[in-house]
PDB file of C-alpha atoms in Angstrom:
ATOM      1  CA  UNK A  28     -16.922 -16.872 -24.218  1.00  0.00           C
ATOM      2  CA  UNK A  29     -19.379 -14.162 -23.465  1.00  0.00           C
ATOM      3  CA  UNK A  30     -21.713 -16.273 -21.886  1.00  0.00           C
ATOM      4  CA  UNK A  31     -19.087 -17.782 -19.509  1.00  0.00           C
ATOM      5  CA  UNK A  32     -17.806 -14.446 -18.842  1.00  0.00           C
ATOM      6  CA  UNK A  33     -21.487 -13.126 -17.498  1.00  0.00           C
ATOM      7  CA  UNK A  34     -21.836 -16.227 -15.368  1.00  0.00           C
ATOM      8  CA  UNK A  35     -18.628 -15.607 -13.713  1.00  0.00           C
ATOM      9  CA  UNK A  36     -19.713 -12.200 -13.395  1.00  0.00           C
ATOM     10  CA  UNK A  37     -23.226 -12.804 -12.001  1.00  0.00           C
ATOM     11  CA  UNK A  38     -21.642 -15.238  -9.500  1.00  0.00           C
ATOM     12  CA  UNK A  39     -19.088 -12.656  -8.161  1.00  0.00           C
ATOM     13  CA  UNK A  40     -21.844 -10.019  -7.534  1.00  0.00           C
ATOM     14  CA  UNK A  41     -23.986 -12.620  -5.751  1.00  0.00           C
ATOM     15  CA  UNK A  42     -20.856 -13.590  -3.287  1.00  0.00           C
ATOM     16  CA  UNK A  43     -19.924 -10.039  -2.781  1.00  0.00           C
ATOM     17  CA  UNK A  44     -23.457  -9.457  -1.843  1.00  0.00           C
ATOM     18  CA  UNK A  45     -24.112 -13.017   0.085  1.00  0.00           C
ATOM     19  CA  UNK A  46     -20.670 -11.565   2.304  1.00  0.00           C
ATOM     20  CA  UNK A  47     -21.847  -7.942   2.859  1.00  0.00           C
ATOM     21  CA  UNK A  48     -25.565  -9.797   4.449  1.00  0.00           C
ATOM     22  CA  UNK A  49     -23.325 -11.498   7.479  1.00  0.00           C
ATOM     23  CA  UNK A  50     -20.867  -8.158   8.017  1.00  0.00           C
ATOM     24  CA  UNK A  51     -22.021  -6.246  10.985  1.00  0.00           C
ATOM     25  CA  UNK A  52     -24.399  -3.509  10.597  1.00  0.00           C
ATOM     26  CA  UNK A  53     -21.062  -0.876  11.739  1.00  0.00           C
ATOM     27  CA  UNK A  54     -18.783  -2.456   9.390  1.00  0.00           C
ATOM     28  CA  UNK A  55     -18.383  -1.848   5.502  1.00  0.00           C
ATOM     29  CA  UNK A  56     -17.094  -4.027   3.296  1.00  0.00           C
ATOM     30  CA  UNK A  57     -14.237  -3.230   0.382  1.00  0.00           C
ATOM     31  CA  UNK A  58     -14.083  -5.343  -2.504  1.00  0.00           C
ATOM     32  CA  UNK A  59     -11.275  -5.437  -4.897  1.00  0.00           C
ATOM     33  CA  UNK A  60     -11.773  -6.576  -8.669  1.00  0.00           C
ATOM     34  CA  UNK A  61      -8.987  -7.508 -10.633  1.00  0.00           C
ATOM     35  CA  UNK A  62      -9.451  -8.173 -14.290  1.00  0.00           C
ATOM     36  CA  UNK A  63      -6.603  -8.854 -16.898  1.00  0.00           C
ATOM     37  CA  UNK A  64      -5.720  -5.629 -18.294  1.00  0.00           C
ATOM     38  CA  UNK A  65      -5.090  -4.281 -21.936  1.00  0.00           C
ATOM     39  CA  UNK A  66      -2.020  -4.871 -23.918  1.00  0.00           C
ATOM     40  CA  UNK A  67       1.337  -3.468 -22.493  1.00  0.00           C
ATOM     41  CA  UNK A  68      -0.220  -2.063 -19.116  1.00  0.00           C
ATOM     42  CA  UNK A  69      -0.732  -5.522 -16.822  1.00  0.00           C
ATOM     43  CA  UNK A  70      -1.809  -4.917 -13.020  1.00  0.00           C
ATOM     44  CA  UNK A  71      -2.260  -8.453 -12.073  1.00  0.00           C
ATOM     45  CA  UNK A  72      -3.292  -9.466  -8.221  1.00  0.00           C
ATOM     46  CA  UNK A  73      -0.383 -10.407  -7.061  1.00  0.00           C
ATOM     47  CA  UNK A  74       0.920  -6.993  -8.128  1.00  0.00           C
ATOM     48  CA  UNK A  75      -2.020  -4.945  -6.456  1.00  0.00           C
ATOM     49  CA  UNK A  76      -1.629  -6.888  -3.626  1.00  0.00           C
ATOM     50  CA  UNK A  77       2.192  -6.559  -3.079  1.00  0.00           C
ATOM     51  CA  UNK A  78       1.410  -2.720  -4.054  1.00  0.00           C
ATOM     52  CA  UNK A  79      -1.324  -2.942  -1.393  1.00  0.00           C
ATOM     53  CA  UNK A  80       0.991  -4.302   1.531  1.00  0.00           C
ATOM     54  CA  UNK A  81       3.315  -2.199   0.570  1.00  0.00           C
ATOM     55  CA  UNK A  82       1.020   1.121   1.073  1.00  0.00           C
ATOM     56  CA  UNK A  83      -0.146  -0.284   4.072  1.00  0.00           C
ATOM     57  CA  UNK A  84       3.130  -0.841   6.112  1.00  0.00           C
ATOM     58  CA  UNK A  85       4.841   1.814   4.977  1.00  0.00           C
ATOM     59  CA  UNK A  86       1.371   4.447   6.517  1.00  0.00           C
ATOM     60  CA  UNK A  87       2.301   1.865   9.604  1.00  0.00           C
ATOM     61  CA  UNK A  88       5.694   2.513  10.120  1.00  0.00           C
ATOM     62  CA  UNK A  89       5.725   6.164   9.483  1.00  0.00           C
ATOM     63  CA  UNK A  90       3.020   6.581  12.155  1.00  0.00           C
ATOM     64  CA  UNK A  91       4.480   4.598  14.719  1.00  0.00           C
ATOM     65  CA  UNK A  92       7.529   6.164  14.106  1.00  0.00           C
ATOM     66  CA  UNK A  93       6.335   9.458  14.141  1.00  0.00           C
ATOM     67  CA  UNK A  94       3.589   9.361  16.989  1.00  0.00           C
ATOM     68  CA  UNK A  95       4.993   6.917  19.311  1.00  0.00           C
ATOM     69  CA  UNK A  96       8.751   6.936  19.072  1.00  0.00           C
ATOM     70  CA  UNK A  97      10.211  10.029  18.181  1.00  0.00           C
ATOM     71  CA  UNK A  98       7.989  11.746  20.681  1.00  0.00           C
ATOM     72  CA  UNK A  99       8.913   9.112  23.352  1.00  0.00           C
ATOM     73  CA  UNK A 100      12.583   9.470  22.392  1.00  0.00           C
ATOM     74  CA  UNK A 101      12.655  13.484  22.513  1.00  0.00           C
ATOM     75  CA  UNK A 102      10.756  13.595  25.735  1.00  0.00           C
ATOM     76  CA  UNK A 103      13.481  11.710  27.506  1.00  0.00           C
ATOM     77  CA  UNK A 104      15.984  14.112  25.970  1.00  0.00           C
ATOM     78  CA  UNK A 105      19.092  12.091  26.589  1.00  0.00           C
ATOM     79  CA  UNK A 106      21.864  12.370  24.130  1.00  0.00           C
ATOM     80  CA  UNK A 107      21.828   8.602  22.919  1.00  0.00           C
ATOM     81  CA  UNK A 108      17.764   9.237  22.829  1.00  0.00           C
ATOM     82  CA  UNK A 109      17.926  12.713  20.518  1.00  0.00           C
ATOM     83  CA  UNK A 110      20.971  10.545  18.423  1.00  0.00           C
ATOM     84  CA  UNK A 111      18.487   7.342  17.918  1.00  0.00           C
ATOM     85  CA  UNK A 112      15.657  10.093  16.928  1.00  0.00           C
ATOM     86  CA  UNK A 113      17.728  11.429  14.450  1.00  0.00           C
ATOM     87  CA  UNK A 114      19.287   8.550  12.967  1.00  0.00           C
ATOM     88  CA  UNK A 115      15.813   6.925  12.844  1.00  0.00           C
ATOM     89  CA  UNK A 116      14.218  10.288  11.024  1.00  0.00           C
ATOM     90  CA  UNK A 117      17.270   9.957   8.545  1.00  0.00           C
ATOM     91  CA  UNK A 118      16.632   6.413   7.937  1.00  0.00           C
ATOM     92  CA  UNK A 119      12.924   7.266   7.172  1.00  0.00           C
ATOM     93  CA  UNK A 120      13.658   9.998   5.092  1.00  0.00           C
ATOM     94  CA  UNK A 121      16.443   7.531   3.011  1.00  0.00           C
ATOM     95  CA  UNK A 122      13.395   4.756   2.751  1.00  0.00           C
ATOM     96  CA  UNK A 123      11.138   7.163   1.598  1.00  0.00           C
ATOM     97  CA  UNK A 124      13.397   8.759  -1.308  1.00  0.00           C
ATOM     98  CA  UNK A 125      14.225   5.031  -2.172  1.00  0.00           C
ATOM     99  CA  UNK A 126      10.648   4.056  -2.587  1.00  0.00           C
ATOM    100  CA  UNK A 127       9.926   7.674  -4.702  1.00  0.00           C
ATOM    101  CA  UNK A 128      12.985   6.791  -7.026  1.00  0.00           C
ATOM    102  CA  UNK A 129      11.749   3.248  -7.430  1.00  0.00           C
ATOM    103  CA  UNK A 130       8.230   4.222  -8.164  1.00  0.00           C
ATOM    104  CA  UNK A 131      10.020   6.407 -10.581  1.00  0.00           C
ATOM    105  CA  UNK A 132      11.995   4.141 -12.128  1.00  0.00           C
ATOM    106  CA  UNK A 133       9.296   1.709 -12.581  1.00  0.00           C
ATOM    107  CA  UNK A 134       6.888   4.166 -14.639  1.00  0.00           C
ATOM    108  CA  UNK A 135       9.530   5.637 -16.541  1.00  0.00           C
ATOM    109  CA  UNK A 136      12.014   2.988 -17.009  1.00  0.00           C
ATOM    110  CA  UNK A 137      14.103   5.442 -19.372  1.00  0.00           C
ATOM    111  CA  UNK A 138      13.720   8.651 -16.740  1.00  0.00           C
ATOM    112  CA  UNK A 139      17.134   9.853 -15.641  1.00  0.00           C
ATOM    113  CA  UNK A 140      18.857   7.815 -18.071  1.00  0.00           C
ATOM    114  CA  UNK A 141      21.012   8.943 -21.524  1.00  0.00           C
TER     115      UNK A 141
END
């Protein structure tokens, strides 16, 4: 098993390295390695990844959000403009609590409970 385990290992080192020789010289490359992890705390791929997207879209949405439309809405200054600014802020600030409590709930499973 060890043996098969250092050849997978050597060949994952060479293909990160064969990818990084045909990036552009102003680019970087980021490589993620996922390995199974110890008993009772599993971060498979699948979960980094959806963790990942996650991240990413919500950083996404809360910029455009607040650096394209709320300053677009508030410059027009109309009542049914300042009224969708709001309502969109509050709907932000619901999505965000949501995804705090969830994070939460998924550490400590047992948090707020009896």
């Amino acid at each position: 098993m060890p043996q098969e385990k250092n050849a997978f290992r050597e060949a994952a080192i060479e293909a990160i390295s064969d990818m990084e020789q045909h990036l552009p010289l102003d680019c970087e490359l980021l490589a993620v390695a996922c390995r199974p992890a110890r008993r009772g705390h599993p971060m498979y791929a699948t979960k980094l990844t959806l963790l990942l997207t996650a991240i990413v879209l919500y950083v996404a949405g809360s910029t455009f959000w607040f650096f394209w439309q709320v300053p677009e809405l508030l410059s027009t200054g109309t009542d049914q403009h300042l009224i969708a600014a709001f309502a969109g802020t509050v709907a932000w600030m619901l999505l965000t609590f949501g995804f705090i409590i969830h994070i939460i709930k998924t550490a400590r499973p047992t948090a707020g409970g009896r």
